[in-house]
Coordinates of C-alpha atoms in Angstrom, one line a residue:
X45 CA -0.1 -0.2 -0.1
X46 CA 0.6 3.5 -1.0
X47 CA 0.8 5.7 1.6
X48 CA 0.6 9.4 2.0
X49 CA 3.3 11.5 2.2
X50 CA 2.6 12.8 5.3
X51 CA 2.7 8.9 6.9
X52 CA 6.2 8.8 4.9
X53 CA 7.5 11.1 7.3
X54 CA 7.4 9.2 11.1
X55 CA 10.7 6.5 11.6
X56 CA 8.7 2.9 12.9
X57 CA 10.5 1.0 14.8
X58 CA 11.6 -2.6 13.0
X59 CA 7.2 -3.9 13.7
X60 CA 5.8 -1.6 11.8
X61 CA 5.2 0.4 15.0
X62 CA 5.3 3.5 17.3
X63 CA 4.4 5.0 20.5
X64 CA 1.2 7.3 21.0
X65 CA 1.3 9.5 23.6
X66 CA -2.5 10.6 24.7
X67 CA -2.4 14.1 26.1
X68 CA -5.5 15.6 28.1
X69 CA -6.6 18.8 25.8
X70 CA -7.1 20.3 28.5
X71 CA -5.1 19.7 31.8
X72 CA -2.4 18.4 28.9
X73 CA -1.9 15.2 31.6
X74 CA -0.9 11.8 30.4
X75 CA -3.3 9.0 29.9
X76 CA -2.0 6.8 28.6
X77 CA 1.0 4.9 25.6
X78 CA -0.3 2.6 23.1
X79 CA 0.7 1.6 19.8
X80 CA 0.1 3.1 16.8
X81 CA 1.4 1.4 13.2
X82 CA 0.1 2.9 9.3
X83 CA -2.7 1.9 9.6
X84 CA -4.0 2.9 12.9
X85 CA -3.0 6.2 12.0
X86 CA -4.1 7.1 9.2
X87 CA -7.6 5.9 10.5
X88 CA -7.1 7.8 14.1
X89 CA -6.0 11.1 11.4
X90 CA -8.8 10.2 9.0
X91 CA -11.6 9.4 11.8
X92 CA -10.5 12.4 14.4
X93 CA -10.8 9.3 17.3
X94 CA -8.1 7.6 18.6
X95 CA -6.7 4.4 16.6
X96 CA -4.4 1.6 18.0
X97 CA -2.7 -1.5 17.7
X98 CA -2.8 -4.7 20.0
X99 CA 0.7 -6.6 19.8
X100 CA -0.3 -9.5 21.8
X101 CA -4.2 -9.7 19.3
X102 CA -2.0 -8.3 15.9
X103 CA -4.9 -6.1 14.9
X104 CA -6.4 -3.2 15.2
X105 CA -8.2 -2.1 18.5
X106 CA -10.7 1.5 18.4
X107 CA -9.5 2.8 22.0
X108 CA -13.0 2.8 23.9
X109 CA -14.4 -0.1 21.8
X110 CA -14.9 -2.6 24.6
X111 CA -15.6 0.2 27.8
X112 CA -16.9 3.5 25.9
X113 CA -14.9 5.3 26.9
X114 CA -13.4 7.0 23.4
X115 CA -11.3 8.9 22.6
X116 CA -12.1 11.9 20.6
X117 CA -8.5 13.0 19.0
X118 CA -8.2 17.5 18.8
X119 CA -4.4 17.6 17.7
X120 CA -0.9 15.2 16.8
X121 CA 2.4 16.1 17.2
X122 CA 5.5 14.0 16.2
X123 CA 8.7 14.7 17.6
X124 CA 11.7 15.4 16.9
X125 CA 13.6 12.2 15.6
X126 CA 9.3 11.6 14.2
X127 CA 9.3 8.5 16.5
X128 CA 7.4 9.2 19.1
X129 CA 3.5 10.6 18.8
X130 CA 1.8 12.5 21.0
X131 CA -2.4 12.7 21.2
X132 CA -3.9 15.4 22.3
X133 CA -7.4 14.6 23.7
X134 CA -10.5 14.6 25.1
X135 CA -11.7 11.8 27.1
X136 CA -14.6 10.1 27.1
X137 CA -16.2 9.3 30.3
X138 CA -13.1 10.9 31.9
X139 CA -10.9 7.2 32.3
X140 CA -8.8 6.5 30.3
X141 CA -6.7 3.6 32.7
X142 CA -8.7 -0.5 32.6
X143 CA -7.9 0.3 36.8
X144 CA -11.1 2.8 35.9
X145 CA -8.3 5.4 37.0
X146 CA -8.2 8.7 34.3
X147 CA -4.9 7.8 33.9
X148 CA -2.7 5.3 33.3
X149 CA -0.3 6.9 35.2
X150 CA -2.0 6.6 39.1
X151 CA 1.7 6.2 40.6
X152 CA 4.0 8.3 42.0
X153 CA 7.2 7.7 43.8
X154 CA 7.3 9.5 46.9
X155 CA 11.2 9.7 47.8
X156 CA 10.8 11.9 51.2
X157 CA 11.6 9.0 53.3
X158 CA 14.1 7.2 53.7
X159 CA 13.4 3.8 51.1
X160 CA 11.8 6.0 47.1
X161 CA 8.1 3.9 47.4
X162 CA 5.4 3.9 44.8
X163 CA 2.0 5.4 46.1
X164 CA -1.1 5.5 44.2
X165 CA -2.7 9.1 43.7
X166 CA -5.5 9.0 41.9
X167 CA -9.0 7.1 43.0
X168 CA -11.4 5.1 40.9
X169 CA -13.5 7.1 39.2
X170 CA -15.6 3.6 38.3
X171 CA -15.3 -0.4 39.1
X172 CA -13.9 -2.5 36.0
X173 CA -17.0 -4.6 36.6
X174 CA -19.2 -2.5 35.7
X175 CA -16.6 -0.8 32.4
X176 CA -16.3 -4.6 31.8
X177 CA -19.7 -5.9 32.9
X178 CA -19.4 -10.2 31.0
X179 CA -22.8 -11.8 31.3
X180 CA -20.7 -14.9 29.4
X181 CA -21.2 -17.1 32.8
X182 CA -23.9 -15.6 34.6
X183 CA -26.7 -18.0 33.5
X184 CA -27.3 -19.7 37.4
X185 CA -24.9 -18.5 39.3
X186 CA -25.4 -17.4 42.8
X187 CA -25.5 -13.8 42.7
X188 CA -22.0 -13.6 44.7
X189 CA -20.2 -15.1 42.2
X190 CA -20.7 -13.3 38.9
X191 CA -18.0 -10.0 39.3
X192 CA -15.0 -12.6 40.0
X193 CA -12.1 -12.0 37.7
X194 CA -13.7 -9.7 35.8
X195 CA -13.7 -7.4 39.1
X196 CA -9.7 -6.8 38.3
X197 CA -9.9 -7.5 35.0
X198 CA -7.4 -6.6 31.5
X199 CA -8.5 -5.8 29.0
X200 CA -6.6 -4.8 25.9
X201 CA -8.8 -2.3 24.5
X202 CA -7.7 -0.3 27.9
X203 CA -4.6 -1.5 28.9
X204 CA -1.2 -0.7 27.3
X205 CA 0.6 -3.7 30.0
X206 CA -1.5 -6.3 29.2
X207 CA -0.3 -5.5 25.4
X208 CA 3.4 -5.8 26.3
X209 CA 3.4 -9.4 27.1
X210 CA 3.1 -12.6 25.5
X211 CA -0.1 -14.3 26.5
X212 CA 2.2 -17.3 27.1
X213 CA 3.6 -15.0 30.1
X214 CA 1.2 -15.5 32.8
X215 CA 3.4 -14.1 35.6
X216 CA 2.8 -10.2 34.6
X217 CA -1.0 -10.8 34.5
X218 CA -0.7 -12.8 38.4
X219 CA 1.4 -9.2 39.0
X220 CA -1.6 -7.5 38.3
X221 CA -3.8 -9.4 40.2
X222 CA -1.5 -9.1 43.0
X223 CA -1.3 -5.5 42.7
X224 CA -4.7 -5.1 41.7
X225 CA -5.9 -7.2 44.5
X226 CA -3.8 -5.3 47.0
X227 CA -5.9 -1.9 45.7
X228 CA -9.1 -4.1 46.5
X229 CA -8.3 -4.7 50.8
X230 CA -8.6 -0.6 50.5
X231 CA -11.5 0.0 48.8
X232 CA -15.2 -0.2 49.8
X233 CA -16.6 -2.7 50.3
X234 CA -19.8 -1.4 47.9
X235 CA -17.2 -0.8 46.0
X236 CA -17.1 -4.3 44.0
X237 CA -17.1 -8.3 44.6
X238 CA -12.9 -8.8 46.1
X239 CA -13.4 -6.0 48.0
X240 CA -16.8 -7.3 49.5
X241 CA -14.8 -10.1 50.3
X242 CA -12.7 -8.7 52.1
X243 CA -14.8 -7.0 54.1
X244 CA -16.3 -10.4 55.1
X245 CA -13.6 -11.7 56.6
X246 CA -10.7 -14.4 55.8
X247 CA -13.8 -17.3 56.7
X248 CA -16.1 -16.1 54.3
X249 CA -12.9 -15.5 51.8
X250 CA -12.0 -19.3 52.7
X251 CA -15.8 -20.8 52.7
X252 CA -15.3 -19.0 49.2
X253 CA -12.4 -21.6 47.9
X254 CA -14.4 -24.4 49.2
X255 CA -17.1 -23.4 47.4
X256 CA -15.0 -23.0 44.2
X257 CA -13.6 -25.8 45.0
X258 CA -16.2 -28.1 45.4
X259 CA -17.7 -26.8 42.0
X260 CA -14.5 -27.6 40.0
X261 CA -15.1 -30.5 40.6
X262 CA -18.5 -31.2 39.6
X263 CA -17.2 -29.6 36.6
X264 CA -14.5 -32.0 35.7
X265 CA -17.2 -34.7 36.8
X266 CA -18.9 -33.5 34.3
X267 CA -16.0 -33.3 31.7
X268 CA -15.2 -36.8 31.9
X269 CA -18.6 -38.0 30.9
X270 CA -18.9 -35.2 27.9
X271 CA -18.7 -37.2 24.6
X272 CA -16.7 -35.8 21.8
X273 CA -17.4 -37.9 19.5
X274 CA -21.3 -38.3 19.8
X275 CA -22.4 -34.7 21.1
X276 CA -19.3 -31.8 20.2
X277 CA -21.3 -28.8 21.5
X278 CA -22.0 -30.1 25.2
X279 CA -17.9 -31.0 24.8
X280 CA -17.6 -27.5 24.6
X281 CA -19.7 -26.6 27.5
X282 CA -18.4 -28.9 29.4
X283 CA -14.6 -28.2 28.7
X284 CA -15.1 -24.1 29.4
X285 CA -17.2 -24.5 32.5
X286 CA -14.4 -26.8 33.7
X287 CA -11.0 -23.6 33.2
X288 CA -13.7 -21.6 34.3
X289 CA -14.5 -23.1 38.3
X290 CA -10.5 -23.6 37.6
X291 CA -10.5 -20.3 37.1
X292 CA -12.6 -19.8 40.1
X293 CA -10.1 -21.5 42.1
X294 CA -7.2 -19.9 41.6
X295 CA -8.5 -16.6 41.8
X296 CA -9.8 -17.2 44.8
X297 CA -6.9 -19.0 46.6
X298 CA -5.1 -15.1 45.3
X299 CA -7.6 -13.7 46.7
X300 CA -6.9 -15.7 50.3
X301 CA -3.0 -14.8 49.5
X302 CA -3.5 -11.2 49.4
X303 CA -5.3 -11.1 53.2
X304 CA -1.4 -12.3 54.3
X305 CA 0.5 -9.9 52.1
X306 CA 1.6 -12.7 50.5
X307 CA 2.3 -12.8 46.9
X308 CA 1.5 -15.1 43.9
X309 CA 5.4 -15.5 43.7
X310 CA 6.0 -16.5 46.3
X311 CA 3.8 -20.2 45.2
X312 CA 4.8 -20.0 42.0
X313 CA 9.1 -19.3 43.8
X314 CA 7.4 -22.9 45.8
X315 CA 6.6 -25.2 42.2
X316 CA 10.2 -23.8 41.0
X317 CA 11.5 -25.2 44.2
X318 CA 10.2 -28.5 43.7
X319 CA 10.4 -28.7 39.7
X320 CA 12.6 -31.4 39.6
X321 CA 12.6 -33.3 42.2
X322 CA 11.0 -36.7 42.6
X323 CA 7.2 -36.2 44.4
X324 CA 7.5 -39.0 46.7
X325 CA 10.8 -37.9 47.8
X326 CA 9.3 -34.4 48.6
X327 CA 6.1 -35.8 50.4
X328 CA 8.4 -38.3 52.6
X329 CA 11.2 -35.6 53.5
X330 CA 7.8 -32.5 54.8
X331 CA 7.2 -35.9 56.8
X332 CA 10.3 -36.4 58.1

């Protein structure tokens, strides 16, 4: 495809991308950073709404296509090296970040103490569970089980951090969950499902772990009894349900760990320690 003259002036990187920084048109505050390819930038200029390129999905995404928080573009600026774009935008809904905050840059490094520490300086304007609501699994489940992982979900629409990791690298996702769960400990009980669990106390969290473990067992039994050859649709549905229920178990155990301020890396390190060891020897050593 032949690029317009103005696009040929841009120094895209080896992957054909350029970083794009979205800045509030009125306040000048930096709202987010994402990537654009030539097509995304051209569409942004033509429609005057922000269009980015998702590296993990290898496709264009219109800002706000999931959340509804689109960006109206007033000006597009190019830096002196022609390798960074700045968009002057009006953020519809006032929320640019997937966490429900005005800006993705809501953490400030506090240098006043002996040790620098990151501090959250922006409040959540809208709970992510309300922004990214999904009805996929809302059939006959209890009311308190509908906002589990969605409560701290990551979406490629509004989270450049999720876009910068590979699909097979789960460690960054777990770290994102660690941070989100830690934040929920200080949130109002009515603001999210996780915050309500914290408010009800450890026994309620442990009760949910038990409930989800039981549901995963039932889902596993249902999947085992399904037959791909005779009923493909039922087989696929049973498989999806098992994955969903196991995800619930994992999620609620992370909530339990967060109650004690234990991050997921501790579990990953323990699994790493065990890897390559004989399970029989490891169990015998533990008993002794």
